[in-house]
Short mmCIF file of C-alpha atoms and ligand atoms in Angstrom, two decimals:
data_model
loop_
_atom_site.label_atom_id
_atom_site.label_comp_id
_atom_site.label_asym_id
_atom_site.label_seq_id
_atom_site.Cartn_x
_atom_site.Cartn_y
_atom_site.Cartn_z
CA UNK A 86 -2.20 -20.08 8.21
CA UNK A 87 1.20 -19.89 10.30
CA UNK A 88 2.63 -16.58 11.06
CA UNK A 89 5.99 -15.49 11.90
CA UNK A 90 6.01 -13.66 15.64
CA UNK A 91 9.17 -12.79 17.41
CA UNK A 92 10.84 -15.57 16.14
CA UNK A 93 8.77 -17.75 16.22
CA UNK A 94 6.10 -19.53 13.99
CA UNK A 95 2.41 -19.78 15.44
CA UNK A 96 -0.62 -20.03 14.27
CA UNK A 97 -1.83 -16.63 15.99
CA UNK A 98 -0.30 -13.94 18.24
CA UNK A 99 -3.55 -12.45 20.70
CA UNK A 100 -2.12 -9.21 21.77
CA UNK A 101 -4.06 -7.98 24.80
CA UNK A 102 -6.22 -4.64 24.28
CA UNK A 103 -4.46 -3.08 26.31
CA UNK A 104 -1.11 -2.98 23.95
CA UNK A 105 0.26 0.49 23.68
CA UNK A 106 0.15 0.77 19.84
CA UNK A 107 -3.51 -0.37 20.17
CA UNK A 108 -3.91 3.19 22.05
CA UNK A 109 -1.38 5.72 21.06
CA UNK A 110 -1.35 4.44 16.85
CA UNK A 111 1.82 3.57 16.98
CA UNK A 112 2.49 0.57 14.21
CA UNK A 113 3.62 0.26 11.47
CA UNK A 114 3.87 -2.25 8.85
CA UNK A 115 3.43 -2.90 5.14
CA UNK A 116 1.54 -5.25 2.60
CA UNK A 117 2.96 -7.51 0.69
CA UNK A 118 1.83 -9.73 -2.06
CA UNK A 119 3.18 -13.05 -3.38
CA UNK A 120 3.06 -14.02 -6.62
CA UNK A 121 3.17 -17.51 -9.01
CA UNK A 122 6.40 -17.03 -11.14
CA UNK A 123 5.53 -18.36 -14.75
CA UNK A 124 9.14 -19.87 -15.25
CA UNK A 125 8.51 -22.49 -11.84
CA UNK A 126 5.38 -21.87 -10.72
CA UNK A 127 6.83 -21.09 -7.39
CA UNK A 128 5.43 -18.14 -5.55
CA UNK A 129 7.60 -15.04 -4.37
CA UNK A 130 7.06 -11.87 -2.78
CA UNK A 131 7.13 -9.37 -5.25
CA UNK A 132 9.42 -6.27 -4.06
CA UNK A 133 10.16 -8.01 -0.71
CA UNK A 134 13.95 -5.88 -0.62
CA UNK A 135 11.47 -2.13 -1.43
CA UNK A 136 8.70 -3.18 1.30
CA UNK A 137 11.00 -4.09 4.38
CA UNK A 138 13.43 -1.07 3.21
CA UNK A 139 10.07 0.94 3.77
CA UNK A 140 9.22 -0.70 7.06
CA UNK A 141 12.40 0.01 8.61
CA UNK A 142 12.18 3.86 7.65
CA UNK A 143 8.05 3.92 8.46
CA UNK A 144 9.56 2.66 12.24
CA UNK A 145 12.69 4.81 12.41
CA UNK A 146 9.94 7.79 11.94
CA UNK A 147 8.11 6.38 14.72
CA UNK A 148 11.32 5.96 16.24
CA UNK A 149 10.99 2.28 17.00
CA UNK A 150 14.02 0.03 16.82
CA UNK A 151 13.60 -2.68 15.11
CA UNK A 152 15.27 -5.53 16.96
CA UNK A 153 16.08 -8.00 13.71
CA UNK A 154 17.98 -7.10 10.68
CA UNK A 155 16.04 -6.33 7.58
CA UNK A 156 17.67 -10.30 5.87
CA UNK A 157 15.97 -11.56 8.91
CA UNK A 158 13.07 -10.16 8.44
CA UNK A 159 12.90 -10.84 4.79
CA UNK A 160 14.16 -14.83 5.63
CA UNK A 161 11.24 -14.86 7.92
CA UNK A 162 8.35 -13.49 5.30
CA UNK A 163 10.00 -16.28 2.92
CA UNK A 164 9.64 -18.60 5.18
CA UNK A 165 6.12 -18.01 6.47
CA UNK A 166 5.33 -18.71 2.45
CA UNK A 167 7.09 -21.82 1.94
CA UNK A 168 5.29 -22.93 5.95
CA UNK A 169 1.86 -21.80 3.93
CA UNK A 170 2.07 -23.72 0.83
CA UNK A 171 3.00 -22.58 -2.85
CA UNK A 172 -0.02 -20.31 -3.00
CA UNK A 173 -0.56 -16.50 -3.80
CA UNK A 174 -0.55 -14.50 -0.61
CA UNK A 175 -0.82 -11.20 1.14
CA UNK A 176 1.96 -10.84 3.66
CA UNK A 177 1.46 -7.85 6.72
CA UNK A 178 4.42 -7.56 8.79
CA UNK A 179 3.55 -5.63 11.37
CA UNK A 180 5.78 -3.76 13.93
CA UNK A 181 4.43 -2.49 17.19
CA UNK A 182 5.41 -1.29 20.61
CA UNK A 183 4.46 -3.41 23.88
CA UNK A 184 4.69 -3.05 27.53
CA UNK A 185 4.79 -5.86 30.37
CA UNK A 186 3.16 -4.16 32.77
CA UNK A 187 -0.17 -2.19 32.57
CA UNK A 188 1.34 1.57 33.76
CA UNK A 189 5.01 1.29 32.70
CA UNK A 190 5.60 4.30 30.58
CA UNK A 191 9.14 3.32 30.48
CA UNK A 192 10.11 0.05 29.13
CA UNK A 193 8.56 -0.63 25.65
CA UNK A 194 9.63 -3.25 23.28
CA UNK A 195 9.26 -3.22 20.05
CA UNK A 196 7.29 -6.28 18.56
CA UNK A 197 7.18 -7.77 14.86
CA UNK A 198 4.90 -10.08 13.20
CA UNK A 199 4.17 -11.40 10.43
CA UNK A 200 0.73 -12.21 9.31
CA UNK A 201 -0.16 -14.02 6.28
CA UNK A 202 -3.54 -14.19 4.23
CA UNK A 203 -5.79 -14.49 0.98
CA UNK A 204 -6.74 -11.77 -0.53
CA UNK A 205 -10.82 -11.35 -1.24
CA UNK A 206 -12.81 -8.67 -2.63
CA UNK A 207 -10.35 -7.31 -5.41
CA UNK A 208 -11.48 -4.21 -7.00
CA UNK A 209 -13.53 -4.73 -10.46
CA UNK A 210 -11.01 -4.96 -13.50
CA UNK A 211 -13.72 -3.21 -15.23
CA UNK A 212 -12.52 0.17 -13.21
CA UNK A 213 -13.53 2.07 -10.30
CA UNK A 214 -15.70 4.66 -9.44
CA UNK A 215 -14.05 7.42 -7.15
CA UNK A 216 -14.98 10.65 -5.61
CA UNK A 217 -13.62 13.04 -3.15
CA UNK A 218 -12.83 12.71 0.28
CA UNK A 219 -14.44 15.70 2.55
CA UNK A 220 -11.63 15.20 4.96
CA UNK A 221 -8.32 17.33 3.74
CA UNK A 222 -5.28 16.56 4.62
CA UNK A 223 -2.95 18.85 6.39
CA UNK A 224 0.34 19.73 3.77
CA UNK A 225 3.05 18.90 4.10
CA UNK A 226 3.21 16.22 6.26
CA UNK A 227 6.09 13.65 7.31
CA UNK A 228 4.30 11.27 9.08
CA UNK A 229 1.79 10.74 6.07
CA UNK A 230 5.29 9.18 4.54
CA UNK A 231 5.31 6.79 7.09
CA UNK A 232 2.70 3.56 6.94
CA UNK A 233 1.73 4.14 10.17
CA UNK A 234 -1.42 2.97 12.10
CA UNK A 235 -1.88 6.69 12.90
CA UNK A 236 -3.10 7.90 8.99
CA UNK A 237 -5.22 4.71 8.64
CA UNK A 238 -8.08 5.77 10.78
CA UNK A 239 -8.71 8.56 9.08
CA UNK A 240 -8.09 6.92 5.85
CA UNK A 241 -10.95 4.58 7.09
CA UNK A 242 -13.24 7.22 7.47
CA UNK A 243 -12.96 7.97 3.76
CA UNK A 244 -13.73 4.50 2.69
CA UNK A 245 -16.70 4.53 4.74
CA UNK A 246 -18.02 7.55 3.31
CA UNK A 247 -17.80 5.44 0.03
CA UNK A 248 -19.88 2.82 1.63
CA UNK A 249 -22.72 5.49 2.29
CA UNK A 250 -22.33 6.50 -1.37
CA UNK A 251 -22.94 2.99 -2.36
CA UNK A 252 -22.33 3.41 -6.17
CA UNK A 253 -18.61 4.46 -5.93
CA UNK A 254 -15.69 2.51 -4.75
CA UNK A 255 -12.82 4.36 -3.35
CA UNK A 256 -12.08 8.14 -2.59
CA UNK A 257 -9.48 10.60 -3.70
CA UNK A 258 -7.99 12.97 -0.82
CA UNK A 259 -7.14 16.66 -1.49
CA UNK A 260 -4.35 18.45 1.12
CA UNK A 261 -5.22 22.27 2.24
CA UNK A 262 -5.00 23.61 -1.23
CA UNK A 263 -7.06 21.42 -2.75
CA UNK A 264 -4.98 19.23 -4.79
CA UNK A 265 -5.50 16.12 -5.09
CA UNK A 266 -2.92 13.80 -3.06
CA UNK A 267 -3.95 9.80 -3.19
CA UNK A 268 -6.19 7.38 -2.72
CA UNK A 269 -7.09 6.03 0.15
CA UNK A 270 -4.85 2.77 0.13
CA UNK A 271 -3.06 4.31 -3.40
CA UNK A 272 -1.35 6.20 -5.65
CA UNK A 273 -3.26 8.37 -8.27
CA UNK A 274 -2.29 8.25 -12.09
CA UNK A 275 -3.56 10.33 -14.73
CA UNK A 276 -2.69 9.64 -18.38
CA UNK A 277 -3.87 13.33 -20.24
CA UNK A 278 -2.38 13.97 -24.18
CA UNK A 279 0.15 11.53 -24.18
CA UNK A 280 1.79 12.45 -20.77
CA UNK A 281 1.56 10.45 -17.55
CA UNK A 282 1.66 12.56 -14.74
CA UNK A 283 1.37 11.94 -10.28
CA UNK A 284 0.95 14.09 -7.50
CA UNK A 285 4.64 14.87 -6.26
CA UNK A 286 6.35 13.13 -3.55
CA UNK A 287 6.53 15.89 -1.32
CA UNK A 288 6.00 14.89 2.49
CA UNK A 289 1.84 14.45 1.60
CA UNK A 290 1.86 11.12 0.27
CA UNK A 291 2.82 7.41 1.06
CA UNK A 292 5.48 7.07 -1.65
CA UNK A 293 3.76 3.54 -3.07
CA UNK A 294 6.46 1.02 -4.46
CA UNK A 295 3.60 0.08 -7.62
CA UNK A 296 3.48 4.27 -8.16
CA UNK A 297 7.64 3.67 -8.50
CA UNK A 298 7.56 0.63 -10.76
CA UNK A 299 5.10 2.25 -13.09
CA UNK A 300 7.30 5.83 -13.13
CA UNK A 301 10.42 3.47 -13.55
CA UNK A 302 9.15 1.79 -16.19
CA UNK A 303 6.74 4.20 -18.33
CA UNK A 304 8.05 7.70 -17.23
CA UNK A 305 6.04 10.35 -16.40
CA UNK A 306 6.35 13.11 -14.45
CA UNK A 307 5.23 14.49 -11.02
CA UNK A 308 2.57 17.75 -10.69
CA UNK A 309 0.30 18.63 -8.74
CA UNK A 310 -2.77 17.75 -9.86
CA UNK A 311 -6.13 19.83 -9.43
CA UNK A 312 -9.68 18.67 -9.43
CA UNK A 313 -9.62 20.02 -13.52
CA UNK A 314 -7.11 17.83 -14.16
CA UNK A 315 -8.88 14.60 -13.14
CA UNK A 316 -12.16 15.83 -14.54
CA UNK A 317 -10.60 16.40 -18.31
CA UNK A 318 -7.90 13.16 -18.08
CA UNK A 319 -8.28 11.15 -20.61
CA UNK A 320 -7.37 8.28 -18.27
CA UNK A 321 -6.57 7.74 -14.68
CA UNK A 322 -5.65 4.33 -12.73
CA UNK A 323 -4.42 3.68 -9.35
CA UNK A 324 -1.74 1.69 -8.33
CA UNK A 325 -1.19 -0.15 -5.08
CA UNK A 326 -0.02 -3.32 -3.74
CA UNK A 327 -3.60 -4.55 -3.15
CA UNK A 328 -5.06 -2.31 -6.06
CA UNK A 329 -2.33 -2.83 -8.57
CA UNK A 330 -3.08 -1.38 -11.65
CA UNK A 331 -7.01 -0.29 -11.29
CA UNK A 332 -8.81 1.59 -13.80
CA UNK A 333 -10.96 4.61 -12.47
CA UNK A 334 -13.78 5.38 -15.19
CA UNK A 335 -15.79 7.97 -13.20
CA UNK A 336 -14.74 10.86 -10.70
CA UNK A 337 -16.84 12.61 -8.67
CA UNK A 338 -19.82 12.11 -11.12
CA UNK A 339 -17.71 12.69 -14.32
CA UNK A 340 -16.98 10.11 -16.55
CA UNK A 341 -13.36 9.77 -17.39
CA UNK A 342 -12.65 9.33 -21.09
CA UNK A 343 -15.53 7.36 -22.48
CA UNK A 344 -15.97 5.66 -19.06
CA UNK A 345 -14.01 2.53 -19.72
CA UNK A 346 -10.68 1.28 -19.97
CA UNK A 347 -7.97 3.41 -21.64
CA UNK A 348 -5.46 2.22 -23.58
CA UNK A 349 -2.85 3.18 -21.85
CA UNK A 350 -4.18 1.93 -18.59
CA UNK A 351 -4.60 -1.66 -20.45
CA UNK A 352 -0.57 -1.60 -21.13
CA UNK A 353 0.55 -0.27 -18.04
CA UNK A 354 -2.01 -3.01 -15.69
CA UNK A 355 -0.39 -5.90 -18.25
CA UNK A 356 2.77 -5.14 -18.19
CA UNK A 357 2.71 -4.87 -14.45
CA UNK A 358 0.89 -8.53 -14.05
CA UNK A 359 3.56 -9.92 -16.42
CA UNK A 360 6.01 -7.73 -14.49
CA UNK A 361 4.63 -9.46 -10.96
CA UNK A 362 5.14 -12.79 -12.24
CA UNK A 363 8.19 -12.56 -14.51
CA UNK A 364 10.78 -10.75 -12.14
CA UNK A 365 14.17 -11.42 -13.22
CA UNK A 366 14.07 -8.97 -15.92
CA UNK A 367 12.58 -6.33 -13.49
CA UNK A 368 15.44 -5.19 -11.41
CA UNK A 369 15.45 -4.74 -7.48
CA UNK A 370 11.66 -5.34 -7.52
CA UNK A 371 12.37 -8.67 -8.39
CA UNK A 372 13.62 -9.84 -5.18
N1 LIG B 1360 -0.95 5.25 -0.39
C1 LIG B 1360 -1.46 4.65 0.71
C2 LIG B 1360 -2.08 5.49 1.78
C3 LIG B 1360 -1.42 3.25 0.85
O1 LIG B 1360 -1.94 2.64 1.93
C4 LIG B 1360 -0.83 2.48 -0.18
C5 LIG B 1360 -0.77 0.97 -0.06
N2 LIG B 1360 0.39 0.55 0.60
C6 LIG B 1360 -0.30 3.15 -1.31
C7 LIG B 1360 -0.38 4.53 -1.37
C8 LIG B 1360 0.37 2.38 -2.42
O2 LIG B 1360 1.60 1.86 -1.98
P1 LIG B 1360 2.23 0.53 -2.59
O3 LIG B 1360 2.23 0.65 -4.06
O4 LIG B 1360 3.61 0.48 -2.04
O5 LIG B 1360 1.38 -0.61 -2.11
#
């Protein structure tokens, strides 16, 4: 695969261990997927305007300068696909800080690449099954707006609880009063008589461009949302770039409405692969 770095296009970037962001969690960066348009069979990255707009505010929180305009970095994703081939892809620019020399506190630049892969291991279209993270999460918090390096290790942790647990799939993280926030790489859904409701985008959650398209699209409305709430939804998805629409049919032990696929869930995850792959009638996330 070639990748976009500084300018340039490579086949890999090694980026000594001794790189500042590598120790002090300072990246950030965002996923991206391409997708197969059905009118040309050409792929394009779906929301590519919404994921660099995020970038650029994840790194102004960081307060990193980004030292390429947001159509450059855009020109540079689209052209790391057509250098890859007309294939579906996951795109990570990443942007980090860097120093020349080993002790210089001073002068750090700011670095961006752009990485390019194939997705494996997709979650089961059959749904999910999720439980609860033991690891709160302080409320409110800025940063957790930000897709920073920084909230991913901690993030990680939760997954790997779920690979101790072996029979679920993903966890659900509550903040310090115990409502329930996101996932741990997306946004939570649930779907409960006839009313689509999210946990609010109040400084606890990375506000997820999927979580936007489905709110934009469906409606809904944002509440807080307690552990009762998931236990008693009739449905409940979550959305992501990687995740997109993914059906969770048990949480915490409970099986959510007769543990398979709601209805609702079904329309919403079509809509948004026909959405994906048809964008001209879809607005800004089109381009
Ligand atoms: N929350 C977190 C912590 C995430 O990592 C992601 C994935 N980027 C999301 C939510 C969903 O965001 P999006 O729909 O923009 O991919």
């Amino acid at each position: 695969m070639i990748m976009w770095s500084n300018g340039k296009f490579v086949k890999e970037n090694k980026v000594s261990t001794l790189n500042w962001s590598l120790h002090y969690g300072s990246t950030v960066w965002e996923g991206i997927r391409s997708y197969k348009l059905q009118m040309n069979k050409t792929a394009q990255l779906f929301s590519l305007t919404a994921h660099i707009d995020r970038l650029f505010d994840s790194a102004k929180m960081l307060k990193m300068e980004i030292p390429y305009t947001r159509q450059e970095i855009m020109e540079a994703c689209r052209e790391v696909q057509r250098q890859n081939g007309n294939k579906e892809l996951y795109f990570r620019p990443v942007v980090y800080l860097t120093r020349d020399a080993e002790n210089d506190y001073e002068n750090l630049t700011v670095g961006v690449d752009i990485h390019v892969m194939k997705l494996q291991n997709m979650y089961p279209k059959t749904g999910i099954r999720v439980t609860t993270s033991q690891d709160p999460r302080g409320y409110p918090a800025f940063w957790m707006q930000c897709k920073s390096s920084n909230n991913y290790g901690r993030l990680n942790l939760m997954q790997d609880a779920v690979k101790q647990m072996k029979q679920k799939d993903s966890t659900f993280v509550v903040d310090n009063y115990g409502h329930y926030v996101e996932g741990s790489t997306a946004n939570i859904f649930i779907f409960k008589n006839n009313t689509l409701l999210t946990p609010p985008n109040n400084g606890s959650i990375l506000p997820g461009i999927t979580r936007k398209w489905v709110l934009d699209q469906f409606g809904g409305a944002e509440k807080q949302l307690t552990k009762p709430d998931l236990i008693t939804a009739d449905e409940i998805f979550i959305t992501g770039t990687y995740a997109e629409i993914t059906p969770v049919i048990e949480f915490d032990g409970y099986k959510i409405g007769d543990g398979t696929v709601g209805p609702m869930t079904d329309r919403i995850r079509k809509a948004y692969l026909h959405a994906v792959r048809n964008p001209l009638w879809n607005g800004i996330f089109g381009q």
